[in-house]
Amino acid sequence: AHKIDEVTFHHEDRDPTKPWKFTSNDGRFNMTLMPIVPHREKLNFGLIYLNSSLLHGYYSGEIILDSGEKVIIKDLLGHAEDIYWRW
């Protein structure tokens, strides 16, 4: 197992068709998710609120292992989601 520091994702909230970027605090994880199937949903029922983005696409980037070896990822199919619920 390899320990990577906290990973944060960055995306344009108003446009889910733009790439999402994922970076770690220690600089060992750097990925971009290029969308092929974006999905957004917003529901507002007063007390119940949902704002979600689900993105399917291809990951590309690099991961640096504990040994210092760099692993290059190219067009790995995957998904990510950003969900905010209130109830």
mmCIF file of C-alpha atoms in Angstrom, residues 11-80:
data_model
loop_
_atom_site.group_PDB
_atom_site.id
_atom_site.type_symbol
_atom_site.label_atom_id
_atom_site.label_comp_id
_atom_site.label_asym_id
_atom_site.label_seq_id
_atom_site.Cartn_x
_atom_site.Cartn_y
_atom_site.Cartn_z
ATOM 1 C CA HIS A 11 -13.958 21.604 -11.140
ATOM 2 C CA GLU A 12 -15.964 24.350 -12.774
ATOM 3 C CA ASP A 13 -19.262 24.198 -10.886
ATOM 4 C CA ARG A 14 -21.215 25.918 -13.646
ATOM 5 C CA ASP A 15 -19.955 23.695 -16.462
ATOM 6 C CA PRO A 16 -19.667 19.944 -15.752
ATOM 7 C CA THR A 17 -18.392 19.305 -19.288
ATOM 8 C CA LYS A 18 -15.010 20.849 -18.435
ATOM 9 C CA PRO A 19 -12.217 18.597 -17.077
ATOM 10 C CA TRP A 20 -12.004 17.908 -13.346
ATOM 11 C CA LYS A 21 -8.544 18.066 -11.774
ATOM 12 C CA PHE A 22 -7.404 16.012 -8.766
ATOM 13 C CA THR A 23 -4.274 16.944 -6.811
ATOM 14 C CA SER A 24 -2.741 15.842 -3.522
ATOM 15 C CA ASN A 25 -1.200 18.130 -0.904
ATOM 16 C CA ASP A 26 2.122 16.302 -1.189
ATOM 17 C CA GLY A 27 2.263 16.615 -5.002
ATOM 18 C CA ARG A 28 2.313 12.841 -5.536
ATOM 19 C CA PHE A 29 -1.127 12.592 -7.156
ATOM 20 C CA ASN A 30 -2.036 14.640 -10.218
ATOM 21 C CA MET A 31 -4.949 13.509 -12.398
ATOM 22 C CA THR A 32 -7.401 15.015 -14.846
ATOM 23 C CA LEU A 33 -10.799 13.483 -15.590
ATOM 24 C CA MET A 34 -11.929 14.282 -19.136
ATOM 25 C CA PRO A 35 -15.730 14.001 -19.295
ATOM 26 C CA ILE A 36 -17.607 11.836 -21.745
ATOM 27 C CA VAL A 37 -20.944 11.599 -19.886
ATOM 28 C CA PRO A 38 -21.647 14.447 -17.436
ATOM 29 C CA HIS A 39 -24.813 14.402 -15.326
ATOM 30 C CA ARG A 40 -26.107 17.184 -13.058
ATOM 31 C CA GLU A 41 -29.125 17.191 -10.834
ATOM 32 C CA LYS A 42 -30.611 19.856 -8.599
ATOM 33 C CA LEU A 43 -33.656 19.345 -6.393
ATOM 34 C CA ASN A 44 -35.049 21.872 -3.955
ATOM 35 C CA PHE A 45 -37.999 20.920 -1.773
ATOM 36 C CA GLY A 46 -37.407 23.517 0.940
ATOM 37 C CA LEU A 47 -36.019 21.409 3.771
ATOM 38 C CA ILE A 48 -34.620 18.844 1.344
ATOM 39 C CA TYR A 49 -32.017 20.054 -1.138
ATOM 40 C CA LEU A 50 -29.723 18.169 -3.526
ATOM 41 C CA ASN A 51 -27.020 19.511 -5.824
ATOM 42 C CA SER A 52 -25.007 16.785 -7.536
ATOM 43 C CA SER A 53 -22.584 16.373 -10.400
ATOM 44 C CA LEU A 54 -21.658 12.909 -11.652
ATOM 45 C CA LEU A 55 -19.023 12.621 -14.325
ATOM 46 C CA HIS A 56 -17.947 9.559 -16.314
ATOM 47 C CA GLY A 57 -14.818 9.931 -18.364
ATOM 48 C CA TYR A 58 -11.141 9.133 -18.778
ATOM 49 C CA TYR A 59 -8.449 9.735 -16.147
ATOM 50 C CA SER A 60 -4.965 10.771 -17.227
ATOM 51 C CA GLY A 61 -2.056 11.916 -15.097
ATOM 52 C CA GLU A 62 0.570 10.561 -12.748
ATOM 53 C CA ILE A 63 1.032 9.054 -9.308
ATOM 54 C CA ILE A 64 4.362 8.963 -7.475
ATOM 55 C CA LEU A 65 4.760 5.837 -5.329
ATOM 56 C CA ASP A 66 6.542 5.683 -1.951
ATOM 57 C CA SER A 67 9.630 4.353 -3.763
ATOM 58 C CA GLY A 68 9.723 7.472 -5.959
ATOM 59 C CA GLU A 69 8.605 5.529 -9.030
ATOM 60 C CA LYS A 70 6.289 7.556 -11.257
ATOM 61 C CA VAL A 71 3.222 5.737 -12.630
ATOM 62 C CA ILE A 72 1.695 7.328 -15.727
ATOM 63 C CA ILE A 73 -2.053 6.851 -16.253
ATOM 64 C CA LYS A 74 -3.511 7.444 -19.726
ATOM 65 C CA ASP A 75 -7.227 7.285 -20.572
ATOM 66 C CA LEU A 76 -8.345 5.072 -17.665
ATOM 67 C CA LEU A 77 -12.158 4.859 -17.671
ATOM 68 C CA GLY A 78 -13.719 5.970 -14.385
ATOM 69 C CA HIS A 79 -16.090 8.354 -12.672
ATOM 70 C CA ALA A 80 -16.282 10.967 -9.931
#
